[in-house]
Amino acid sequence: VQPPQKPLQAEEWNKLREDFQLPEIFEEVMLNNMIRCNSPIDVAKSLLTHLAKRNGDIAYNVLVKYLTLCVRQGQVSEILDVYDIMKVRFKILESGAYNLLIKGLSNSDQWRMALTLLEEVKKIMIPSRTCYESCIKAASRHQEMKLAFELYKEMLAKDVVPTLDVLQSFFNFSRGMKGAELQKELFGILLYLRENQIYPHETFMWSIKLWFESIPGGNWRGHLTNIKDSGKCPVCKHQLEDSNLTEEEYSNLSERIIKDVIHGTDTFRKTSPKEFEAFQTFMENRHPFDIVIDGLNVSHIKSGKMQCENLLDAVNSLAKDNARLLVLGRKHMLMNSSNWKREIMKEMQNKADFFFAENISEDDAFLLYATLRSGKHCKFVTRDFLRDHKACLSDSLTRHLFRKWQRGHQIAFSSAEGKIFPLFFSQQPAFRYDCVVQTSGDTWHIPYKDVFEEKYSYQVPRKWLCIQQK
């Protein structure tokens, strides 16, 4: 159904409804099309008026659709009217309606009303990212940076992950503003990028550069550069942080991972203690290895190919230079099947050690244990990001060490152009320096990507922004 161009009378709406194949969903379909065509608000309003007269009230989902159209067009008085109707009619709204109301109001001169609504949401649920970010942007737009940062911190405390877009907006809206406190808060965002190994995209990087250069009396200058393999910045001659952990950092990290992750919560170890003991005994007899491979994970790299062939390709590409390989497998791989051919398994077992766990085991604990037990040189292969384990580590320093160790030791496979080849986290070729936001106080070095990627990525950027205070 094509939405009409102008408001209709009751009998005209009734006629359209009668001609529609499924009259009971006519209003919903019509409103969906109005949203799609961005119809004039008075046309949609005439449908709602007609509905209210016919039925005595308007259904919740119909109101939400009308609200969507109002928000898209910035019709503030209509948004407020819909809210008043909803407040009277429904005790509680679901998150979709709150998202719309807060988004619509935060973009208007009634933006403080969005903050009031946010407080209302907090009483019944954790507000969504959209709710928080709409309010943060509204506060920032009105130069209320203290309020914006309070909301940002509250959001992090509730484990609501901010988008790069809202992080970038802090730098955009703070341009040219004075204040040591504000500066400290923005440095905090850069440290958040460091802690979570997030690489800003190019437009975000420009926002950071322009903010630094706009600080009144700050004398900051930014330059784009590529870091030499030695880890020395060509612009400021500063030596970047080493990508290797010190012996002490490594042993602290090993202890913590074994304590917190492997012997810690059972959520990450769906395996029996007996099986894990058998694995520890196996390791005592066979270690150290050079590379530990998550067999099942790697076997899914290329669809349309037998799993055992994918794993064989990976083993072959890693078995060069007499590297000692350990493949963590599952017992079902030993049963001759369409995906696991006995002769291919035999061929692999000549090139690598295998440990076959029960079919329900959680591989990550085995993977981390085997790699750490083998020593600092050992790398591991999986396409997982091991996010859960980072969450298990309770303090930020250990989390930072875990990520740093991961950057230097994880190998991720890519199956581009039909070939399987490893992408080392930070070995492309092996970097001597750590590819993460870093500062020495009067310099900042920020690795950035050309394009925006919402997804977490293995690829380490080669481009850097060097900012120094003259």
Short mmCIF file of C-alpha atoms in Angstrom, two decimals:
data_model
loop_
_atom_site.label_atom_id
_atom_site.label_comp_id
_atom_site.label_asym_id
_atom_site.label_seq_id
_atom_site.Cartn_x
_atom_site.Cartn_y
_atom_site.Cartn_z
CA VAL A 1 0.00 0.00 0.00
CA GLN A 2 1.30 3.39 -1.05
CA PRO A 3 0.86 5.96 1.73
CA PRO A 4 -1.42 8.85 0.70
CA GLN A 5 0.18 12.25 -0.01
CA LYS A 6 -2.22 14.20 2.22
CA PRO A 7 -4.30 13.58 5.39
CA LEU A 8 -7.47 11.53 4.82
CA GLN A 9 -10.97 11.56 6.34
CA ALA A 10 -12.31 8.58 8.31
CA GLU A 11 -14.32 7.16 5.38
CA GLU A 12 -11.29 7.37 3.07
CA TRP A 13 -9.14 5.40 5.58
CA ASN A 14 -11.97 2.86 5.97
CA LYS A 15 -12.16 2.42 2.20
CA LEU A 16 -8.37 1.79 1.95
CA ARG A 17 -8.59 -0.68 4.85
CA GLU A 18 -11.46 -2.63 3.25
CA ASP A 19 -9.53 -2.91 -0.02
CA PHE A 20 -6.48 -4.27 1.80
CA GLN A 21 -6.11 -8.10 1.80
CA LEU A 22 -5.50 -8.36 5.58
CA PRO A 23 -7.49 -5.53 7.16
CA GLU A 24 -6.42 -6.49 10.71
CA ILE A 25 -2.79 -5.50 10.00
CA PHE A 26 -3.62 -2.58 7.68
CA GLU A 27 -2.52 0.17 10.11
CA GLU A 28 0.81 -1.48 10.90
CA VAL A 29 1.65 -2.07 7.23
CA MET A 30 0.59 1.49 6.36
CA LEU A 31 2.77 2.98 9.13
CA ASN A 32 5.74 0.82 8.09
CA ASN A 33 5.40 2.21 4.57
CA MET A 34 5.07 5.74 5.89
CA ILE A 35 8.35 5.26 7.79
CA ARG A 36 9.96 3.87 4.63
CA CYS A 37 8.73 6.79 2.49
CA ASN A 38 9.24 9.35 5.26
CA SER A 39 5.64 10.54 4.81
CA PRO A 40 4.50 13.96 6.07
CA ILE A 41 3.66 13.79 9.77
CA ASP A 42 0.11 15.13 9.33
CA VAL A 43 -0.72 12.16 7.06
CA ALA A 44 0.36 9.71 9.77
CA LYS A 45 -1.44 11.77 12.38
CA SER A 46 -4.71 11.60 10.46
CA LEU A 47 -4.43 7.77 10.50
CA LEU A 48 -3.87 7.78 14.28
CA THR A 49 -6.81 10.15 14.85
CA HIS A 50 -9.04 7.87 12.77
CA LEU A 51 -7.84 4.81 14.77
CA ALA A 52 -8.46 6.49 18.11
CA LYS A 53 -12.02 7.41 17.09
CA ARG A 54 -12.72 3.94 15.74
CA ASN A 55 -11.22 1.85 18.55
CA GLY A 56 -11.27 4.29 21.44
CA ASP A 57 -7.49 3.88 21.83
CA ILE A 58 -4.28 3.21 19.90
CA ALA A 59 -2.22 0.04 20.30
CA TYR A 60 1.29 0.30 21.79
CA ASN A 61 3.15 -0.94 18.69
CA VAL A 62 1.25 1.52 16.48
CA LEU A 63 2.29 4.39 18.76
CA VAL A 64 5.92 3.23 18.59
CA LYS A 65 5.80 3.26 14.78
CA TYR A 66 4.34 6.77 14.77
CA LEU A 67 7.04 7.79 17.26
CA THR A 68 9.72 6.43 14.88
CA LEU A 69 8.46 8.78 12.17
CA CYS A 70 8.33 11.76 14.58
CA VAL A 71 11.92 11.13 15.74
CA ARG A 72 13.18 10.81 12.17
CA GLN A 73 11.66 14.21 11.34
CA GLY A 74 12.56 15.92 14.61
CA GLN A 75 8.91 16.66 15.45
CA VAL A 76 9.52 17.56 19.10
CA SER A 77 6.01 18.58 20.13
CA GLU A 78 4.62 15.36 18.63
CA ILE A 79 7.27 13.29 20.46
CA LEU A 80 6.20 14.94 23.73
CA ASP A 81 2.52 14.30 22.95
CA VAL A 82 3.15 10.61 22.24
CA TYR A 83 5.13 10.34 25.47
CA ASP A 84 2.25 11.88 27.43
CA ILE A 85 -0.19 9.38 25.91
CA MET A 86 2.14 6.44 26.62
CA LYS A 87 2.80 7.55 30.19
CA VAL A 88 -0.91 7.60 30.98
CA ARG A 89 -1.76 4.39 29.13
CA PHE A 90 1.16 2.09 29.94
CA LYS A 91 2.79 1.57 33.33
CA ILE A 92 6.13 0.67 31.78
CA LEU A 93 7.61 1.08 28.30
CA GLU A 94 10.06 -1.32 26.68
CA SER A 95 13.56 -0.31 25.64
CA GLY A 96 12.66 0.37 21.98
CA ALA A 97 10.26 3.17 22.94
CA TYR A 98 12.72 4.66 25.44
CA ASN A 99 15.47 4.59 22.80
CA LEU A 100 13.25 6.54 20.43
CA LEU A 101 12.01 9.07 23.00
CA ILE A 102 15.50 9.78 24.33
CA LYS A 103 17.01 9.98 20.85
CA GLY A 104 14.26 12.34 19.64
CA LEU A 105 14.40 14.65 22.65
CA SER A 106 18.18 14.73 22.95
CA ASN A 107 18.41 16.21 19.45
CA SER A 108 16.09 19.07 20.40
CA ASP A 109 16.04 22.09 22.69
CA GLN A 110 14.16 19.79 25.11
CA TRP A 111 17.34 17.74 25.59
CA ARG A 112 17.23 17.93 29.39
CA MET A 113 13.98 16.04 29.21
CA ALA A 114 15.99 13.16 27.68
CA LEU A 115 18.11 13.10 30.86
CA THR A 116 14.95 12.85 32.98
CA LEU A 117 13.82 9.93 30.84
CA LEU A 118 17.22 8.26 31.22
CA GLU A 119 16.73 8.38 35.02
CA GLU A 120 13.35 6.74 34.54
CA VAL A 121 14.87 3.94 32.44
CA LYS A 122 17.52 3.29 35.11
CA LYS A 123 14.81 2.38 37.62
CA ILE A 124 13.67 -0.56 35.51
CA MET A 125 16.64 -1.70 33.42
CA ILE A 126 20.20 -0.96 32.35
CA PRO A 127 19.80 1.76 29.70
CA SER A 128 20.89 0.80 26.20
CA ARG A 129 23.95 2.17 24.46
CA THR A 130 21.66 4.33 22.29
CA CYS A 131 20.07 5.95 25.36
CA TYR A 132 23.42 6.76 26.95
CA GLU A 133 25.05 7.98 23.77
CA SER A 134 22.11 10.22 22.78
CA CYS A 135 22.33 11.93 26.19
CA ILE A 136 26.14 12.16 26.09
CA LYS A 137 26.05 13.83 22.68
CA ALA A 138 23.32 16.23 23.78
CA ALA A 139 25.32 17.27 26.85
CA SER A 140 28.50 17.65 24.76
CA ARG A 141 26.72 19.72 22.11
CA HIS A 142 25.69 22.13 24.86
CA GLN A 143 29.27 22.26 26.18
CA GLU A 144 28.29 20.46 29.39
CA MET A 145 31.36 18.24 29.26
CA LYS A 146 31.34 17.36 32.97
CA LEU A 147 27.86 15.86 32.61
CA ALA A 148 28.83 14.06 29.39
CA PHE A 149 31.80 12.41 31.13
CA GLU A 150 29.69 11.41 34.13
CA LEU A 151 27.33 9.58 31.79
CA TYR A 152 30.25 7.99 29.93
CA LYS A 153 31.74 6.65 33.17
CA GLU A 154 28.38 5.38 34.35
CA MET A 155 27.99 3.58 31.02
CA LEU A 156 31.37 1.86 31.38
CA ALA A 157 30.60 0.92 34.98
CA LYS A 158 27.48 -0.88 33.72
CA ASP A 159 29.47 -2.71 31.03
CA VAL A 160 27.72 -0.86 28.20
CA VAL A 161 30.39 -0.64 25.50
CA PRO A 162 30.65 2.80 23.83
CA THR A 163 30.81 3.16 20.04
CA LEU A 164 33.82 4.81 18.43
CA ASP A 165 31.38 7.44 17.24
CA VAL A 166 30.61 8.70 20.75
CA LEU A 167 34.28 8.57 21.77
CA GLN A 168 35.12 10.67 18.72
CA SER A 169 32.39 13.18 19.60
CA PHE A 170 34.12 13.95 22.93
CA PHE A 171 37.17 15.17 21.00
CA ASN A 172 35.06 17.11 18.49
CA PHE A 173 33.02 18.95 21.11
CA SER A 174 35.98 19.70 23.40
CA ARG A 175 37.98 21.45 20.71
CA GLY A 176 39.47 24.72 21.94
CA MET A 177 38.12 24.29 25.47
CA LYS A 178 40.27 25.05 28.51
CA GLY A 179 40.58 23.04 31.70
CA ALA A 180 42.96 20.53 33.24
CA GLU A 181 40.07 18.30 34.34
CA LEU A 182 38.69 18.08 30.80
CA GLN A 183 42.15 17.27 29.45
CA LYS A 184 42.53 14.48 32.00
CA GLU A 185 39.16 13.00 30.97
CA LEU A 186 40.12 12.98 27.26
CA PHE A 187 43.48 11.40 28.06
CA GLY A 188 41.36 8.80 29.88
CA ILE A 189 39.56 7.97 26.62
CA LEU A 190 42.92 7.47 24.90
CA LEU A 191 43.93 5.11 27.72
CA TYR A 192 40.60 3.28 27.25
CA LEU A 193 41.63 2.71 23.61
CA ARG A 194 44.97 1.39 24.85
CA GLU A 195 43.46 -0.88 27.48
CA ASN A 196 41.01 -2.43 25.01
CA GLN A 197 43.39 -2.54 22.06
CA ILE A 198 41.11 -0.36 19.95
CA TYR A 199 42.50 1.35 16.86
CA PRO A 200 40.72 4.55 15.84
CA HIS A 201 39.87 4.99 12.16
CA GLU A 202 41.26 7.90 10.16
CA THR A 203 38.48 10.44 10.81
CA PHE A 204 38.61 9.69 14.55
CA MET A 205 42.41 10.11 14.43
CA TRP A 206 41.96 13.58 12.84
CA SER A 207 39.56 14.54 15.65
CA ILE A 208 42.20 13.56 18.21
CA LYS A 209 44.92 15.49 16.36
CA LEU A 210 42.79 18.64 15.99
CA TRP A 211 41.75 18.52 19.65
CA PHE A 212 45.38 18.30 20.84
CA GLU A 213 46.38 21.19 18.58
CA SER A 214 43.44 23.30 19.79
CA ILE A 215 44.28 23.10 23.51
CA PRO A 216 44.79 26.74 24.55
CA GLY A 217 48.49 27.26 25.37
CA GLY A 218 49.15 23.52 25.01
CA ASN A 219 51.69 23.74 22.15
CA TRP A 220 50.89 20.24 20.94
CA ARG A 221 51.76 19.29 17.36
CA GLY A 222 50.65 16.14 15.57
CA HIS A 223 52.32 14.38 12.62
CA LEU A 224 51.32 11.28 10.69
CA THR A 225 54.10 8.75 10.36
CA ASN A 226 55.11 5.13 9.94
CA ILE A 227 57.19 3.61 12.72
CA LYS A 228 60.49 1.96 11.75
CA ASP A 229 60.90 -1.75 12.44
CA SER A 230 63.27 -0.81 15.23
CA GLY A 231 60.36 0.86 17.04
CA LYS A 232 61.80 4.36 16.79
CA CYS A 233 59.42 7.16 15.81
CA PRO A 234 60.92 9.09 12.86
CA VAL A 235 59.20 12.31 14.02
CA CYS A 236 60.13 12.64 17.70
CA LYS A 237 62.89 9.97 17.82
CA HIS A 238 61.10 8.38 20.75
CA GLN A 239 61.48 4.61 21.26
CA LEU A 240 58.11 2.86 21.49
CA GLU A 241 57.30 0.27 24.14
CA ASP A 242 58.81 -3.15 23.59
CA SER A 243 56.31 -5.80 22.52
CA ASN A 244 57.91 -8.47 24.68
CA LEU A 245 56.99 -8.97 28.29
CA THR A 246 59.80 -8.89 30.83
CA GLU A 247 60.53 -12.18 32.64
CA GLU A 248 58.73 -10.84 35.71
CA GLU A 249 55.65 -9.71 33.72
CA TYR A 250 55.53 -13.08 31.98
CA SER A 251 55.67 -15.11 35.18
CA ASN A 252 53.07 -12.88 36.87
CA LEU A 253 50.77 -13.25 33.88
CA SER A 254 51.23 -17.05 33.73
CA GLU A 255 50.44 -17.38 37.40
CA ARG A 256 47.36 -15.21 37.14
CA ILE A 257 45.97 -16.96 34.05
CA ILE A 258 46.50 -20.38 35.57
CA LYS A 259 44.93 -19.24 38.86
CA ASP A 260 42.05 -17.06 37.60
CA VAL A 261 41.18 -18.59 34.25
CA ILE A 262 42.16 -22.23 34.33
CA HIS A 263 41.42 -23.09 37.95
CA GLY A 264 38.92 -20.28 38.34
CA THR A 265 35.27 -20.17 37.37
CA ASP A 266 33.78 -23.25 35.80
CA THR A 267 31.99 -21.23 33.17
CA PHE A 268 35.13 -21.26 31.07
CA ARG A 269 36.09 -24.83 31.77
CA LYS A 270 33.42 -27.22 30.68
CA THR A 271 35.78 -30.08 31.31
CA SER A 272 36.40 -32.58 34.07
CA PRO A 273 39.25 -32.00 36.55
CA LYS A 274 40.39 -35.56 35.74
CA GLU A 275 40.76 -34.74 32.05
CA PHE A 276 42.67 -31.58 32.84
CA GLU A 277 45.02 -33.53 35.12
CA ALA A 278 45.66 -35.98 32.27
CA PHE A 279 46.50 -33.02 30.06
CA GLN A 280 48.91 -31.58 32.63
CA THR A 281 50.70 -34.95 32.82
CA PHE A 282 50.85 -35.06 29.01
CA MET A 283 52.42 -31.57 29.03
CA GLU A 284 55.02 -32.50 31.68
CA ASN A 285 56.18 -35.36 29.46
CA ARG A 286 56.16 -33.55 26.11
CA HIS A 287 56.70 -29.80 26.55
CA PRO A 288 58.05 -27.33 25.49
CA PHE A 289 56.24 -26.72 22.18
CA ASP A 290 56.84 -23.87 19.75
CA ILE A 291 53.26 -23.55 18.52
CA VAL A 292 49.97 -24.75 20.04
CA ILE A 293 47.01 -25.09 17.64
CA ASP A 294 43.29 -25.07 18.47
CA GLY A 295 42.52 -27.89 16.02
CA LEU A 296 38.74 -27.68 15.87
CA ASN A 297 38.76 -23.90 15.51
CA VAL A 298 41.31 -23.94 12.67
CA SER A 299 39.52 -26.81 10.89
CA HIS A 300 36.59 -24.48 10.10
CA ILE A 301 38.67 -21.87 8.29
CA LYS A 302 37.53 -22.59 4.77
CA SER A 303 34.00 -23.78 4.20
CA GLY A 304 33.50 -26.23 1.38
CA LYS A 305 36.69 -28.02 2.30
CA MET A 306 37.05 -31.07 4.55
CA GLN A 307 37.86 -30.06 8.11
CA CYS A 308 40.87 -32.37 8.25
CA GLU A 309 42.24 -30.78 5.05
CA ASN A 310 41.98 -27.30 6.55
CA LEU A 311 43.85 -28.50 9.62
CA LEU A 312 46.47 -30.24 7.46
CA ASP A 313 47.06 -27.00 5.49
CA ALA A 314 47.64 -25.16 8.76
CA VAL A 315 49.96 -27.84 10.15
CA ASN A 316 51.96 -27.91 6.90
CA SER A 317 52.36 -24.14 6.83
CA LEU A 318 53.53 -24.06 10.47
CA ALA A 319 55.70 -27.19 10.51
CA LYS A 320 58.54 -25.47 8.64
CA ASP A 321 61.88 -24.86 10.44
CA ASN A 322 61.34 -27.98 12.57
CA ALA A 323 58.89 -26.19 14.84
CA ARG A 324 57.43 -28.46 17.54
CA LEU A 325 53.66 -28.36 17.13
CA LEU A 326 50.92 -29.41 19.52
CA VAL A 327 47.40 -29.77 18.09
CA LEU A 328 44.53 -29.76 20.58
CA GLY A 329 41.86 -32.00 19.10
CA ARG A 330 38.64 -33.75 20.09
CA LYS A 331 38.11 -37.48 20.32
CA HIS A 332 35.59 -37.49 17.46
CA MET A 333 38.42 -36.56 15.06
CA LEU A 334 39.75 -40.10 15.48
CA MET A 335 36.57 -41.68 14.12
CA ASN A 336 36.83 -42.07 10.37
CA SER A 337 34.14 -39.75 8.96
CA SER A 338 33.37 -37.48 6.00
CA ASN A 339 35.21 -34.60 7.69
CA TRP A 340 37.96 -36.56 9.43
CA LYS A 341 39.76 -39.03 7.13
CA ARG A 342 41.93 -41.52 8.97
CA GLU A 343 44.87 -41.35 6.52
CA ILE A 344 45.00 -37.52 6.68
CA MET A 345 44.93 -37.68 10.49
CA LYS A 346 47.83 -40.14 10.40
CA GLU A 347 49.80 -37.87 8.10
CA MET A 348 49.32 -34.96 10.54
CA GLN A 349 50.28 -37.06 13.55
CA ASN A 350 53.69 -37.57 11.93
CA LYS A 351 54.23 -33.80 11.88
CA ALA A 352 52.73 -32.73 15.21
CA ASP A 353 51.88 -33.97 18.69
CA PHE A 354 48.14 -34.34 19.33
CA PHE A 355 46.08 -34.29 22.51
CA PHE A 356 42.49 -35.44 22.04
CA ALA A 357 40.04 -34.14 24.65
CA GLU A 358 36.46 -35.25 25.35
CA ASN A 359 33.94 -33.88 22.89
CA ILE A 360 32.45 -31.38 25.33
CA SER A 361 35.69 -29.85 26.60
CA GLU A 362 36.46 -26.17 26.56
CA ASP A 363 39.60 -25.82 24.41
CA ASP A 364 40.68 -22.35 25.54
CA ALA A 365 41.89 -23.43 28.97
CA PHE A 366 44.02 -26.16 27.39
CA LEU A 367 45.31 -23.76 24.75
CA LEU A 368 46.39 -21.10 27.26
CA TYR A 369 47.88 -23.63 29.66
CA ALA A 370 49.94 -25.40 26.97
CA THR A 371 51.24 -22.13 25.51
CA LEU A 372 52.23 -20.59 28.84
CA ARG A 373 53.71 -23.87 30.13
CA SER A 374 55.93 -24.06 27.01
CA GLY A 375 57.57 -20.71 27.76
CA LYS A 376 57.87 -17.19 26.43
CA HIS A 377 58.74 -18.18 22.85
CA CYS A 378 55.62 -20.32 22.30
CA LYS A 379 52.86 -19.03 19.98
CA PHE A 380 49.26 -20.21 19.74
CA VAL A 381 46.81 -20.50 16.86
CA THR A 382 43.09 -19.76 17.09
CA ARG A 383 40.58 -17.50 15.38
CA ASP A 384 38.97 -16.71 18.74
CA PHE A 385 39.75 -13.50 20.56
CA LEU A 386 39.73 -15.04 24.02
CA ARG A 387 37.54 -12.19 25.24
CA ASP A 388 36.07 -14.24 28.09
CA HIS A 389 39.46 -14.78 29.63
CA LYS A 390 40.30 -11.13 29.61
CA ALA A 391 37.08 -10.63 31.55
CA CYS A 392 38.20 -13.21 34.15
CA LEU A 393 41.32 -11.24 34.96
CA SER A 394 40.29 -8.92 37.71
CA ASP A 395 42.72 -5.99 37.49
CA SER A 396 43.48 -3.74 34.55
CA LEU A 397 47.26 -4.25 34.68
CA THR A 398 46.91 -8.02 34.23
CA ARG A 399 44.36 -7.45 31.46
CA HIS A 400 46.82 -5.14 29.72
CA LEU A 401 49.60 -7.75 30.03
CA PHE A 402 47.26 -10.44 28.71
CA ARG A 403 46.40 -8.38 25.64
CA LYS A 404 50.06 -7.49 25.09
CA TRP A 405 51.06 -11.14 25.37
CA GLN A 406 48.21 -12.06 23.03
CA ARG A 407 49.30 -9.48 20.43
CA GLY A 408 52.76 -10.98 20.40
CA HIS A 409 51.79 -14.64 20.51
CA GLN A 410 48.51 -15.28 18.72
CA ILE A 411 48.59 -16.45 15.13
CA ALA A 412 45.37 -16.03 13.20
CA PHE A 413 44.84 -17.79 9.89
CA SER A 414 43.31 -16.18 6.87
CA SER A 415 42.09 -18.11 3.86
CA ALA A 416 42.45 -15.34 1.27
CA GLU A 417 42.83 -16.36 -2.39
CA GLY A 418 42.18 -19.97 -1.54
CA LYS A 419 45.45 -20.28 0.38
CA ILE A 420 45.69 -20.55 4.13
CA PHE A 421 48.39 -18.43 5.65
CA PRO A 422 49.03 -17.13 9.14
CA LEU A 423 48.55 -13.52 10.16
CA PHE A 424 50.54 -12.99 13.27
CA PHE A 425 48.95 -10.58 15.67
CA SER A 426 52.06 -8.52 15.89
CA GLN A 427 54.37 -10.49 13.65
CA GLN A 428 53.72 -8.97 10.25
CA PRO A 429 56.76 -9.17 10.23
CA ALA A 430 57.53 -9.54 13.92
CA PHE A 431 57.37 -6.08 15.46
CA ARG A 432 59.81 -5.22 18.18
CA TYR A 433 57.40 -2.59 19.48
CA ASP A 434 53.92 -2.84 20.91
CA CYS A 435 51.15 -1.69 18.58
CA VAL A 436 48.88 0.10 21.02
CA VAL A 437 48.17 3.70 22.12
CA GLN A 438 51.06 4.86 24.31
CA THR A 439 52.33 7.99 26.02
CA SER A 440 55.44 9.30 27.73
CA GLY A 441 53.72 12.40 29.10
CA ASP A 442 54.89 14.93 26.51
CA THR A 443 54.37 12.57 23.56
CA TRP A 444 51.46 10.38 22.48
CA HIS A 445 51.67 7.69 19.81
CA ILE A 446 48.37 6.47 18.41
CA PRO A 447 48.14 3.65 15.84
CA TYR A 448 45.17 4.13 13.48
CA LYS A 449 43.37 2.39 10.63
CA ASP A 450 42.34 3.80 7.26
CA VAL A 451 38.74 2.77 7.60
CA PHE A 452 36.18 2.32 10.32
CA GLU A 453 35.74 -1.28 11.50
CA GLU A 454 33.15 -2.07 14.13
CA LYS A 455 34.54 -5.58 14.38
CA TYR A 456 37.53 -6.39 16.48
CA SER A 457 40.43 -7.05 14.14
CA TYR A 458 43.64 -9.06 14.07
CA GLN A 459 45.29 -6.77 11.61
CA VAL A 460 47.66 -4.42 13.35
CA PRO A 461 47.81 -0.93 11.80
CA ARG A 462 51.04 0.34 10.23
CA LYS A 463 50.10 4.03 10.40
CA TRP A 464 50.66 6.19 13.45
CA LEU A 465 49.84 9.64 14.75
CA CYS A 466 52.74 11.12 16.72
CA ILE A 467 51.76 14.04 18.98
CA GLN A 468 54.39 15.96 20.90
CA GLN A 469 54.36 18.94 23.19
CA LYS A 470 56.93 21.51 22.16
#
